[in-house]
mmCIF file with all atom_site columns, C-alpha atoms in Angstrom:
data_model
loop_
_atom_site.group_PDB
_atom_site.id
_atom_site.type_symbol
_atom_site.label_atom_id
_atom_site.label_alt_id
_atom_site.label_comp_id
_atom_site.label_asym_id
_atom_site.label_entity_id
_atom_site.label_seq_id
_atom_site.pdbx_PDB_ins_code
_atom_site.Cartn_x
_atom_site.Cartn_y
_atom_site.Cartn_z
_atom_site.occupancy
_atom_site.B_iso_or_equiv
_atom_site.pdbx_formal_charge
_atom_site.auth_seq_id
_atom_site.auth_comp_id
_atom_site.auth_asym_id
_atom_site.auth_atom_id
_atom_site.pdbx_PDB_model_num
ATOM 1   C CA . UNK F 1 1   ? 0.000  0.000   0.000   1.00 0.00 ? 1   UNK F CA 1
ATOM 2   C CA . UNK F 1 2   ? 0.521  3.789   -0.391  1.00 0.00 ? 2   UNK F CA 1
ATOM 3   C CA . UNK F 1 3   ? 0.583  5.943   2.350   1.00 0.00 ? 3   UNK F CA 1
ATOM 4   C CA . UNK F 1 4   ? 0.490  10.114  2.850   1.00 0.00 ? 4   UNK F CA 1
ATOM 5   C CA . UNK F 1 5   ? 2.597  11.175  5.820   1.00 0.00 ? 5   UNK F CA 1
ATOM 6   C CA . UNK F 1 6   ? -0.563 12.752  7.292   1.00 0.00 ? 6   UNK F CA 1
ATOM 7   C CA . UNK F 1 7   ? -4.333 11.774  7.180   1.00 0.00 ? 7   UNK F CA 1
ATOM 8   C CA . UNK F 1 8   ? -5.714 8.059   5.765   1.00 0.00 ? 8   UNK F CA 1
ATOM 9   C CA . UNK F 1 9   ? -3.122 5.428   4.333   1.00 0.00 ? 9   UNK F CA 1
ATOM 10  C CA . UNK F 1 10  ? -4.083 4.385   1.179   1.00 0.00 ? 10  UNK F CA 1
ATOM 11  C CA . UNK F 1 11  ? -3.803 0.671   0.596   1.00 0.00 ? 11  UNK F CA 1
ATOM 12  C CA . UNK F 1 12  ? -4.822 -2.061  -2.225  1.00 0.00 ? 12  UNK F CA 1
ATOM 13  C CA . UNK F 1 13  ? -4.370 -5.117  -2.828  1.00 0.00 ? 13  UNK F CA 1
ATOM 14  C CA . UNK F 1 14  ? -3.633 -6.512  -6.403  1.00 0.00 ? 14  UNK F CA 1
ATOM 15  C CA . UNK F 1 15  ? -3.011 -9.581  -8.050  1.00 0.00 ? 15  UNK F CA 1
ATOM 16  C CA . UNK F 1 16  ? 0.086  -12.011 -9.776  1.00 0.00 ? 16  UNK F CA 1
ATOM 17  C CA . UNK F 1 17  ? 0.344  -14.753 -11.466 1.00 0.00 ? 17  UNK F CA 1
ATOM 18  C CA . UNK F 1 18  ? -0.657 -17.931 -10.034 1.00 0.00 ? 18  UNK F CA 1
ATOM 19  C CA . UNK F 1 19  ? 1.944  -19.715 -11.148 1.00 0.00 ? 19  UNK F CA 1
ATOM 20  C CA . UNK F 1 20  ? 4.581  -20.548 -8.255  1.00 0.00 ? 20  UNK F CA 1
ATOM 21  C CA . UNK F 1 21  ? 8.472  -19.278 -9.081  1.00 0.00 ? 21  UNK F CA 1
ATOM 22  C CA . UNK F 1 22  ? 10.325 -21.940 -10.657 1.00 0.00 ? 22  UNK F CA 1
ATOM 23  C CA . UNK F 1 23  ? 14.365 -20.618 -9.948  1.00 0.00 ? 23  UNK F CA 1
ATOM 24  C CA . UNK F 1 24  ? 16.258 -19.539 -7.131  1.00 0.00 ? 24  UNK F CA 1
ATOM 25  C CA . UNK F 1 25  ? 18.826 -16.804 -7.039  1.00 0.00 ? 25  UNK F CA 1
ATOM 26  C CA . UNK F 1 26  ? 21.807 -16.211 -5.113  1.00 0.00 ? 26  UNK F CA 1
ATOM 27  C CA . UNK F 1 27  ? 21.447 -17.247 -1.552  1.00 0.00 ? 27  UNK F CA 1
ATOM 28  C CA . UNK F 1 28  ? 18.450 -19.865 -2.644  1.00 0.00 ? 28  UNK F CA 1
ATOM 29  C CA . UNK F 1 29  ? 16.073 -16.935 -2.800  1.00 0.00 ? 29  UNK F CA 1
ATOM 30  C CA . UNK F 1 30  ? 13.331 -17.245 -5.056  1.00 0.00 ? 30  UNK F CA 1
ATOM 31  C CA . UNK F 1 31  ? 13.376 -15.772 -8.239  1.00 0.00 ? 31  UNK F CA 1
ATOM 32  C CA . UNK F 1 32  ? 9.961  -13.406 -7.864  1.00 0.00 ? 32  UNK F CA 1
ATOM 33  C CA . UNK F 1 33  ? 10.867 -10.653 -10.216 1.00 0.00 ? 33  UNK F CA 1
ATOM 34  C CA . UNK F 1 34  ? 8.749  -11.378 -12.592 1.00 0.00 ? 34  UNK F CA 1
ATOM 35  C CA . UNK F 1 35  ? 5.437  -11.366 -10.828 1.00 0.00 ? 35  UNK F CA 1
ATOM 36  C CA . UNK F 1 36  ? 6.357  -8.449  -8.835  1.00 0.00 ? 36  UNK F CA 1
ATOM 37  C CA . UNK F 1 37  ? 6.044  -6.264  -12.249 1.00 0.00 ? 37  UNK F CA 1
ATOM 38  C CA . UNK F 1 38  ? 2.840  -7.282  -12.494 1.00 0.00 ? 38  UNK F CA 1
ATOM 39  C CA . UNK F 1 39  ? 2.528  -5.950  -9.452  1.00 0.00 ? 39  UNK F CA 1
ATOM 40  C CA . UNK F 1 40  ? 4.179  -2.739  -10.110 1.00 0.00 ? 40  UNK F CA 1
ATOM 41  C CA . UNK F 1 41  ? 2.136  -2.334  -13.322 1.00 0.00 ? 41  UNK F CA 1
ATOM 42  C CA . UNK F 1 42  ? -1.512 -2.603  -11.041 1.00 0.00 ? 42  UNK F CA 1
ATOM 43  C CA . UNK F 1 43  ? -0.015 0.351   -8.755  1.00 0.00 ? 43  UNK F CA 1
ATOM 44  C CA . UNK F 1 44  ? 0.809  2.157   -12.490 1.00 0.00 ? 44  UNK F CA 1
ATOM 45  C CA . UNK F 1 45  ? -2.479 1.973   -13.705 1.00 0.00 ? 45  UNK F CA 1
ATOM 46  C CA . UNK F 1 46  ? -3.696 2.247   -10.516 1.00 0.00 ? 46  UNK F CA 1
ATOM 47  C CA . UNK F 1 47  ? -2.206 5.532   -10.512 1.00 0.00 ? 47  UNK F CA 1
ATOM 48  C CA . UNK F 1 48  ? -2.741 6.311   -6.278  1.00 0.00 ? 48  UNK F CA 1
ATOM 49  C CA . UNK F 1 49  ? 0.453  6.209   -5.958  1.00 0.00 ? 49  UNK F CA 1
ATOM 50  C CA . UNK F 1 50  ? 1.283  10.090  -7.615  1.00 0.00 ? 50  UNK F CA 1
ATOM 51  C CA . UNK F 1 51  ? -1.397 11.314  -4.671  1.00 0.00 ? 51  UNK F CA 1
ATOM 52  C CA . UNK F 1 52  ? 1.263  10.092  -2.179  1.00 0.00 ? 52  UNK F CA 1
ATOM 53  C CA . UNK F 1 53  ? 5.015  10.941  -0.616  1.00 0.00 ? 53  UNK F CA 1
ATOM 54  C CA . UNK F 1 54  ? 6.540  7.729   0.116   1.00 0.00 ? 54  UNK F CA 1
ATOM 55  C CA . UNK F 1 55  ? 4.775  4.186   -1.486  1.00 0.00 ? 55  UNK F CA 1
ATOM 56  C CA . UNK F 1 56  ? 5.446  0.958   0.880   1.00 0.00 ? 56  UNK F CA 1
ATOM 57  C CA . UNK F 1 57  ? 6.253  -2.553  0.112   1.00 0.00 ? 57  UNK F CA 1
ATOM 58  C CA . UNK F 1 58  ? 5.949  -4.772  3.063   1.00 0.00 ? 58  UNK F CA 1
ATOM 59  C CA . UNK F 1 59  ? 6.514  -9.002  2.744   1.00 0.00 ? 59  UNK F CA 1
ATOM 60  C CA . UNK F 1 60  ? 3.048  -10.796 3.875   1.00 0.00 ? 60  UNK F CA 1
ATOM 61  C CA . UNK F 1 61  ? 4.975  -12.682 6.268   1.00 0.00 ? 61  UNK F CA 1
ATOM 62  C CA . UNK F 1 62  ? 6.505  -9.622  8.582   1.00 0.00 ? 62  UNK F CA 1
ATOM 63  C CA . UNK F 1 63  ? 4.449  -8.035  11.102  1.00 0.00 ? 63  UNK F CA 1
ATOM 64  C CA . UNK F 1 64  ? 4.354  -4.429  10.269  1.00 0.00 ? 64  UNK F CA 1
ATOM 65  C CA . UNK F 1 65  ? 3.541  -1.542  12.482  1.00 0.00 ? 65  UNK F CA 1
ATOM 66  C CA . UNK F 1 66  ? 2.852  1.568   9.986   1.00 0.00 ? 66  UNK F CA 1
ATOM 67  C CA . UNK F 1 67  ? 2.001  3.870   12.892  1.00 0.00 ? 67  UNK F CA 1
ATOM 68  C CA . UNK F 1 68  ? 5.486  3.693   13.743  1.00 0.00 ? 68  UNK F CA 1
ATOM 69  C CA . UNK F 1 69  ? 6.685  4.105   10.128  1.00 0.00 ? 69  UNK F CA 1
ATOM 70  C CA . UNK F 1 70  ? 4.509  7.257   9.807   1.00 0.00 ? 70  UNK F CA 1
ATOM 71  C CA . UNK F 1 71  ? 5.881  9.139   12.472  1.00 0.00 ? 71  UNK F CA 1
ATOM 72  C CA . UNK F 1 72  ? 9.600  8.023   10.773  1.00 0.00 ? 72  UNK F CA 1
ATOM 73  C CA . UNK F 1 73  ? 8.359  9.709   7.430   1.00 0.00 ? 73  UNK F CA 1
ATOM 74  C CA . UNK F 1 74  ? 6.985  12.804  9.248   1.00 0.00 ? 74  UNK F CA 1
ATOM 75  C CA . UNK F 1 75  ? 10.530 13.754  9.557   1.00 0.00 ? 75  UNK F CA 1
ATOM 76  C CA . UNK F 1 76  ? 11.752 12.996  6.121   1.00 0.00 ? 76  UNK F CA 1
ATOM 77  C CA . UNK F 1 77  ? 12.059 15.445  3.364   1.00 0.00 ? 77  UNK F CA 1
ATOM 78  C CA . UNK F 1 78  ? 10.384 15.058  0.365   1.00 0.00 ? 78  UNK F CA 1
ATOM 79  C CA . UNK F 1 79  ? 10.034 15.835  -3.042  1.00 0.00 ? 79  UNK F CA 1
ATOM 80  C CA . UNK F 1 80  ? 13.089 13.934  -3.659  1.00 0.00 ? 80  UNK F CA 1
ATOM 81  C CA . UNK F 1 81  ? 13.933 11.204  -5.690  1.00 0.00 ? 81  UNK F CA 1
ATOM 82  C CA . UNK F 1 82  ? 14.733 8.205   -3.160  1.00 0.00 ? 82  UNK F CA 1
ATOM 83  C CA . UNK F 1 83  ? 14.881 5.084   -1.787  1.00 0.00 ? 83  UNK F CA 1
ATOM 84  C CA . UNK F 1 84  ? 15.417 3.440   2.160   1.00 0.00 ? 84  UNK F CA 1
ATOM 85  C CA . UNK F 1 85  ? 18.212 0.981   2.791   1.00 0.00 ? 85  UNK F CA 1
ATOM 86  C CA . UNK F 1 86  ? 16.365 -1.083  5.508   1.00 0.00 ? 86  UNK F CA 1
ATOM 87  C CA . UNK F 1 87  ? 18.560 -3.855  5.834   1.00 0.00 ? 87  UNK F CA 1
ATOM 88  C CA . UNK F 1 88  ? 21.771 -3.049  7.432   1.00 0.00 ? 88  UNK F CA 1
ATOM 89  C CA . UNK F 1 89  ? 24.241 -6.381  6.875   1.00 0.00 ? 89  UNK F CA 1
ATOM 90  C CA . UNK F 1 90  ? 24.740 -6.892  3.207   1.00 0.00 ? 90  UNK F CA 1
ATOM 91  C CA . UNK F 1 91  ? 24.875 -3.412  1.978   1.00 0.00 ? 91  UNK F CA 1
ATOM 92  C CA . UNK F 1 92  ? 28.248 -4.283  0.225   1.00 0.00 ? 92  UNK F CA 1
ATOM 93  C CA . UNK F 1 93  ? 26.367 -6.872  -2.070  1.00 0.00 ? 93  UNK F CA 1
ATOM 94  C CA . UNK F 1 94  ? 22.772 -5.327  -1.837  1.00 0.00 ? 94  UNK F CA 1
ATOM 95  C CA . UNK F 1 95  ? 21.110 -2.570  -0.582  1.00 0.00 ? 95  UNK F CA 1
ATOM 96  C CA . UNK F 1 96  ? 17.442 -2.812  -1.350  1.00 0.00 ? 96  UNK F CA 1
ATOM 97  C CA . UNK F 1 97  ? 17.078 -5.949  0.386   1.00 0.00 ? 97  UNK F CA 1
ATOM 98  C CA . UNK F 1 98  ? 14.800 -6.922  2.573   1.00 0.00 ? 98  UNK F CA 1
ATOM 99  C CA . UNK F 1 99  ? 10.995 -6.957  3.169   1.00 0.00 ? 99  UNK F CA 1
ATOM 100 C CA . UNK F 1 100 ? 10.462 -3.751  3.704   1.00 0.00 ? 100 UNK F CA 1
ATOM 101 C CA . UNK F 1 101 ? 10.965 -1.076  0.446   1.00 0.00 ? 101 UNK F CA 1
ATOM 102 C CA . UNK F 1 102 ? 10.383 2.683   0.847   1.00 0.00 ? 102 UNK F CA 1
ATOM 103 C CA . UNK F 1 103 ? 10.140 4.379   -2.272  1.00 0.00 ? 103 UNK F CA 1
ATOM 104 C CA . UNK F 1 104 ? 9.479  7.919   -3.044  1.00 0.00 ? 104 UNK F CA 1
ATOM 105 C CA . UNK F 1 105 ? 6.733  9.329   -5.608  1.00 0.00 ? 105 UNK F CA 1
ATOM 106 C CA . UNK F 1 106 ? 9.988  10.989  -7.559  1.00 0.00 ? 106 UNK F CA 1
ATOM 107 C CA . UNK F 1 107 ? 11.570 7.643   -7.340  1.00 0.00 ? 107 UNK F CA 1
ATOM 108 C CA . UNK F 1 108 ? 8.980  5.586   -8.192  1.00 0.00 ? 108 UNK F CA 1
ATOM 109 C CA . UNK F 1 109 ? 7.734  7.710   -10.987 1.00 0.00 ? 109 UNK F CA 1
ATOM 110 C CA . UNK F 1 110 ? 11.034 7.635   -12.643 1.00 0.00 ? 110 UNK F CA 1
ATOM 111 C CA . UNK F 1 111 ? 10.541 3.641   -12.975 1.00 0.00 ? 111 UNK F CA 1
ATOM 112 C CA . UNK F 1 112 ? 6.549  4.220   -14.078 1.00 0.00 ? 112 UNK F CA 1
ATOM 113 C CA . UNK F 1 113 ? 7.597  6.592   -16.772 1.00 0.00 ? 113 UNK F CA 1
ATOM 114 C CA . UNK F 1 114 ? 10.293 3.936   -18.302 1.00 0.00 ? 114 UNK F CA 1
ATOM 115 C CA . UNK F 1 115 ? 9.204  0.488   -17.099 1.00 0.00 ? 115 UNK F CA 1
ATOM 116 C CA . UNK F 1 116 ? 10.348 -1.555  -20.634 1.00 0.00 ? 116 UNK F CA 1
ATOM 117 C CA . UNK F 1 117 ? 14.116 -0.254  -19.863 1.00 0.00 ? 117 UNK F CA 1
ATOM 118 C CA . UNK F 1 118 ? 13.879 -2.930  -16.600 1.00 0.00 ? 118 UNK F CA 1
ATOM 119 C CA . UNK F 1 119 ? 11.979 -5.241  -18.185 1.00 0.00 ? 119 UNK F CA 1
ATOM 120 C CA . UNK F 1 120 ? 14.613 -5.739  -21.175 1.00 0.00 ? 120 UNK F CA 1
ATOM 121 C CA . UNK F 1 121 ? 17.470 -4.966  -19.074 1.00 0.00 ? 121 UNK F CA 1
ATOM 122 C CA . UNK F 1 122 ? 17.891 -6.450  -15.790 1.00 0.00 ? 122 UNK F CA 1
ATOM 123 C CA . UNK F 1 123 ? 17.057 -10.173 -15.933 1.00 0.00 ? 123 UNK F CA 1
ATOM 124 C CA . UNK F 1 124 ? 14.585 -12.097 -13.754 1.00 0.00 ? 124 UNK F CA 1
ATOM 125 C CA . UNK F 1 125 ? 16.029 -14.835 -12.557 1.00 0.00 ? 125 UNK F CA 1
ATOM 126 C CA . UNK F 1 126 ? 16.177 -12.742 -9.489  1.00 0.00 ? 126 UNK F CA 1
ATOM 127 C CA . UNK F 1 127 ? 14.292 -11.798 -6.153  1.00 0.00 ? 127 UNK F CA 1
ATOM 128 C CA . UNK F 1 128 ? 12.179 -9.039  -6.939  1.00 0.00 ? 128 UNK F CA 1
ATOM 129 C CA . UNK F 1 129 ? 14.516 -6.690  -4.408  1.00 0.00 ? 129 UNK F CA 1
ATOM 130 C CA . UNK F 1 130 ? 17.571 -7.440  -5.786  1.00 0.00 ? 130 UNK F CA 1
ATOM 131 C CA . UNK F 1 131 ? 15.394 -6.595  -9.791  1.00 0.00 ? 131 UNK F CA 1
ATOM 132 C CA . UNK F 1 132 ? 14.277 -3.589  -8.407  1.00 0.00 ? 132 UNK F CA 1
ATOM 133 C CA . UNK F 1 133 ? 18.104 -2.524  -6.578  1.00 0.00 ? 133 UNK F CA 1
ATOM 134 C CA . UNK F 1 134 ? 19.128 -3.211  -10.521 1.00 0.00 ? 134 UNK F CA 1
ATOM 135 C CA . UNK F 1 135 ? 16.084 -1.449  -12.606 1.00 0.00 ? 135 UNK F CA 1
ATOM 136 C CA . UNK F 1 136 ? 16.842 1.942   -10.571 1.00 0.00 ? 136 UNK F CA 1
ATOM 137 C CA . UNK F 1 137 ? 20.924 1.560   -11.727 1.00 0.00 ? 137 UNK F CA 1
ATOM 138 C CA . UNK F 1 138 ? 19.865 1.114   -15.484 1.00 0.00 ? 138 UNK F CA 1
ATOM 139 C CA . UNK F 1 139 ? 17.160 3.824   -15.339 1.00 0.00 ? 139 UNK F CA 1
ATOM 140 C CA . UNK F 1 140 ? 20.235 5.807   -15.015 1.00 0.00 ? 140 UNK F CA 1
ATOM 141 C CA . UNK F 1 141 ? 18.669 8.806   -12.076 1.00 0.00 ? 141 UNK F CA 1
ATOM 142 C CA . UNK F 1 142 ? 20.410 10.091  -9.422  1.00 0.00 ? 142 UNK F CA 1
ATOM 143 C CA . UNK F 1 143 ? 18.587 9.495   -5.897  1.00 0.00 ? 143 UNK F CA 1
ATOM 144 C CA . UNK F 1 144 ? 18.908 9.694   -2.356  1.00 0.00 ? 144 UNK F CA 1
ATOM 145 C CA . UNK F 1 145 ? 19.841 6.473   -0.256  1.00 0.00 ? 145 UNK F CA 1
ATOM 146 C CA . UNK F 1 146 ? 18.160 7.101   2.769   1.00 0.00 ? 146 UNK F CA 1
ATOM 147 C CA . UNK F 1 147 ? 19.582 5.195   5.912   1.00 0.00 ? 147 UNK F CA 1
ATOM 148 C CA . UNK F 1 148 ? 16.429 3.240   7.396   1.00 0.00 ? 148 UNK F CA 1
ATOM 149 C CA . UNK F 1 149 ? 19.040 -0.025  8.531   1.00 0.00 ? 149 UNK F CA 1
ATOM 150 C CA . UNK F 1 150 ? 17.557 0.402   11.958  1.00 0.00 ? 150 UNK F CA 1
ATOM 151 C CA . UNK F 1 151 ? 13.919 -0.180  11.009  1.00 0.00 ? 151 UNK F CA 1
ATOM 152 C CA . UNK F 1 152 ? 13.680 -4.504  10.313  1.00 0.00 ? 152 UNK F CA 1
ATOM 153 C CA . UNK F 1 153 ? 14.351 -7.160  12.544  1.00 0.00 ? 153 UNK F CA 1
ATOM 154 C CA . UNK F 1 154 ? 14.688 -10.312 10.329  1.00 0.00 ? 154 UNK F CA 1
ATOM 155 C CA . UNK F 1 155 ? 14.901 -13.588 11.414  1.00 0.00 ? 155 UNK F CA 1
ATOM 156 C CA . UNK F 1 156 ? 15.455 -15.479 7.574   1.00 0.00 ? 156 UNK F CA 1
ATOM 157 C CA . UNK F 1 157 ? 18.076 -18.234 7.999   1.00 0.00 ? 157 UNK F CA 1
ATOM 158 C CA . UNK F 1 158 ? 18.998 -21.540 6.226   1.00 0.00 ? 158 UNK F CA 1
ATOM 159 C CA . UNK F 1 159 ? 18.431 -24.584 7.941   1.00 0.00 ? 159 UNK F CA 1
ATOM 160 C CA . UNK F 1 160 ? 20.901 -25.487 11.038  1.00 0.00 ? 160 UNK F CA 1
ATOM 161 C CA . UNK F 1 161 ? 22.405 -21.651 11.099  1.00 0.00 ? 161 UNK F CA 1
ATOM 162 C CA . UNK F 1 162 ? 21.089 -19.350 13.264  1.00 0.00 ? 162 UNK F CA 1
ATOM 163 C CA . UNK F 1 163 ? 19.746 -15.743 12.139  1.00 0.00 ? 163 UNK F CA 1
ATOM 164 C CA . UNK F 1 164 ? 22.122 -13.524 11.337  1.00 0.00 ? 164 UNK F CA 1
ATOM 165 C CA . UNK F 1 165 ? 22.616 -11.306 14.462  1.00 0.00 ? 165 UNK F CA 1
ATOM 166 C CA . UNK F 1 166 ? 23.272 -8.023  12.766  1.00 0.00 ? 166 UNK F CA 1
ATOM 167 C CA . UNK F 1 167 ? 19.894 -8.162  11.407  1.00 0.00 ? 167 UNK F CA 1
ATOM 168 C CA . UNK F 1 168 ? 18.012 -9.838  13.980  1.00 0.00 ? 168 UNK F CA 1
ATOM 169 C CA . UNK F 1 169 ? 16.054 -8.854  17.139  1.00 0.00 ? 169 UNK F CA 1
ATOM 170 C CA . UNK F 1 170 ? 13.501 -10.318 19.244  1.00 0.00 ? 170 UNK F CA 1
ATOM 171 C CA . UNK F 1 171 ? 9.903  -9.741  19.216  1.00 0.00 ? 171 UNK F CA 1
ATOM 172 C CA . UNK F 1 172 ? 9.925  -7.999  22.407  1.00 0.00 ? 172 UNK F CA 1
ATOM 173 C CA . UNK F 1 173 ? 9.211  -4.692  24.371  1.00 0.00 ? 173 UNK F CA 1
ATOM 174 C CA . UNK F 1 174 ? 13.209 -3.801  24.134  1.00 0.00 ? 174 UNK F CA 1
ATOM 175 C CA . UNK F 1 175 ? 13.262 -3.421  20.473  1.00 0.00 ? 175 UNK F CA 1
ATOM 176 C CA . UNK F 1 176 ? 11.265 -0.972  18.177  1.00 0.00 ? 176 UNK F CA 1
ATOM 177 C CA . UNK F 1 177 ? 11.288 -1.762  14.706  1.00 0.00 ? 177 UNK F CA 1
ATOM 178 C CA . UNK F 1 178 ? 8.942  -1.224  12.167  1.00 0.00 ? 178 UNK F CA 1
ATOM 179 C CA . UNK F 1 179 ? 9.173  -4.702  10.549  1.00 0.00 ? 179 UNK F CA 1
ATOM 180 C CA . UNK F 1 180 ? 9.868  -7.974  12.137  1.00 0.00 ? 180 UNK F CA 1
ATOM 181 C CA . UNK F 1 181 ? 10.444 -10.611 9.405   1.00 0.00 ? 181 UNK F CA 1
ATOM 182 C CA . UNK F 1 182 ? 9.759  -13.697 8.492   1.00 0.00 ? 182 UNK F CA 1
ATOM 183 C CA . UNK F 1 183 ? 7.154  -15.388 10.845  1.00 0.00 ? 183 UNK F CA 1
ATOM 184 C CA . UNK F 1 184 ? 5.053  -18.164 8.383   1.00 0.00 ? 184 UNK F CA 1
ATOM 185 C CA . UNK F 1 185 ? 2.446  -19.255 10.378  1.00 0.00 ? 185 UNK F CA 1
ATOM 186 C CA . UNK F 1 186 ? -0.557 -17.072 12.251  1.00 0.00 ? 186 UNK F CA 1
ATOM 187 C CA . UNK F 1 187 ? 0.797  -18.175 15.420  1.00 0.00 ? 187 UNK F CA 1
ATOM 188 C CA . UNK F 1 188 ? 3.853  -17.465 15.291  1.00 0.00 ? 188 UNK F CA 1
ATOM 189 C CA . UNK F 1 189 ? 2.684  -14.013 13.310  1.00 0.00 ? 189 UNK F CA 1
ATOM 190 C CA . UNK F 1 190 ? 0.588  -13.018 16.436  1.00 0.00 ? 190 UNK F CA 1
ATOM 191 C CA . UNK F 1 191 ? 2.744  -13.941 18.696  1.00 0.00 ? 191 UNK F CA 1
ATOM 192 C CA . UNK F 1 192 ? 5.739  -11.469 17.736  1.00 0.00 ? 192 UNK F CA 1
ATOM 193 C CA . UNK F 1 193 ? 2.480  -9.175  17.042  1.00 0.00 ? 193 UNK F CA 1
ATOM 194 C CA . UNK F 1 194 ? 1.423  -9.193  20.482  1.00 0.00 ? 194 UNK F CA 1
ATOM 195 C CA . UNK F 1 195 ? 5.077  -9.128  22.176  1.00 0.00 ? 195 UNK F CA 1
ATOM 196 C CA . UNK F 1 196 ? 6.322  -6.267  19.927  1.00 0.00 ? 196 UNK F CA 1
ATOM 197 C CA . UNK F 1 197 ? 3.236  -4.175  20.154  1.00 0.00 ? 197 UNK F CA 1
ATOM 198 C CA . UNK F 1 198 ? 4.259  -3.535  23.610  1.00 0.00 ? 198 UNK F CA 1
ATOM 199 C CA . UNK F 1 199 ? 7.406  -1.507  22.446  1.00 0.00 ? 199 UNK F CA 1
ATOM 200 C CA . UNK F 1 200 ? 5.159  0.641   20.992  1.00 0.00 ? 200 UNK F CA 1
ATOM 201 C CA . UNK F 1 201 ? 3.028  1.461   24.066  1.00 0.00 ? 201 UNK F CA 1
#
């Protein structure tokens, strides 16, 4: 969804393909890309968006407090073309990653006005961060990397290694991030819901 710094968020929910990703990337991530421009073509034509400062991408799987964000974005200037590095670990290899994406309406309108330039390219066989991190390089702008590392907690991991601890916190009252990532189930959703909310009291 879409939201103004001030008054009602505006949010909508659109549509991809079906059809389940059939690659994996780099770090066995899963090679979205291509469904996530159909996504990016519903906001287009959508067209909400250009009545807003900042658009947000959150994962489904991250409990997301967009009070919290708000307030952040109060504080931010605007009318600028840029993006938020949320993810504070990798930023050597990849700065856009993670599941939260902060885009501004300069930024994002940049991509809208020249979307076949990323489509032919930046290849897909890639996570649809990691496209995106690559379409605004060949759209060839100049923006503003905002520094929002302090704003995820993620807990994504392989099997039999721990998260990484640079990018992980608990779902507790001493931590206040925006996003806490990934939690699959609705139990496990609520209950980093419930013990997080109370950093926020």
């Amino acid at each position: 969804g879409a939201g103004e710094t001030t008054g009602k968020p505006s949010v909508r929910n659109v549509g991809t393909s079906s059809s389940s990703p059939t690659c994996h990337g780099p770090q066995n991530t899963v090679c979205n890309a291509r469904n996530f421009v159909g996504v990016w073509n519903a906001v287009s034509q959508d067209g909400r968006y250009k009545n807003h400062e900042w658009t947000v991408k959150v994962d489904a799987d991250s409990v997301f407090f967009p009070a919290r964000l708000r307030s952040v974005l109060t504080g931010w200037p605007t009318g600028e073309l840029a993006a938020v590095m949320s993810m504070g670990c990798w930023l050597d290899k990849i700065w856009f990653l993670g599941p939260l994406e902060i885009v501004s309406r300069e930024l994002l309108q940049a991509y809208m006005s020249k979307p076949d330039v990323c489509a032919e390219r930046v290849g897909f066989d890639l996570g649809e961060d990691k496209w995106m991190e690559e379409c605004f390089g060949k759209l060839g702008v100049n923006f503003n990397k905002i520094d929002g590392t302090w704003m995820v907690s993620d807990n994504s991991h392989f099997p039999g290694i721990p998260p990484d601890p640079c990018a992980y916190e608990a779902c507790d009252g001493e931590h206040k991030k925006i996003v806490y990532h990934h939690y699959k189930t609705p139990g496990d959703w609520e209950a980093c819901y419930h013990k997080a909310n109370h950093a926020f009291a």
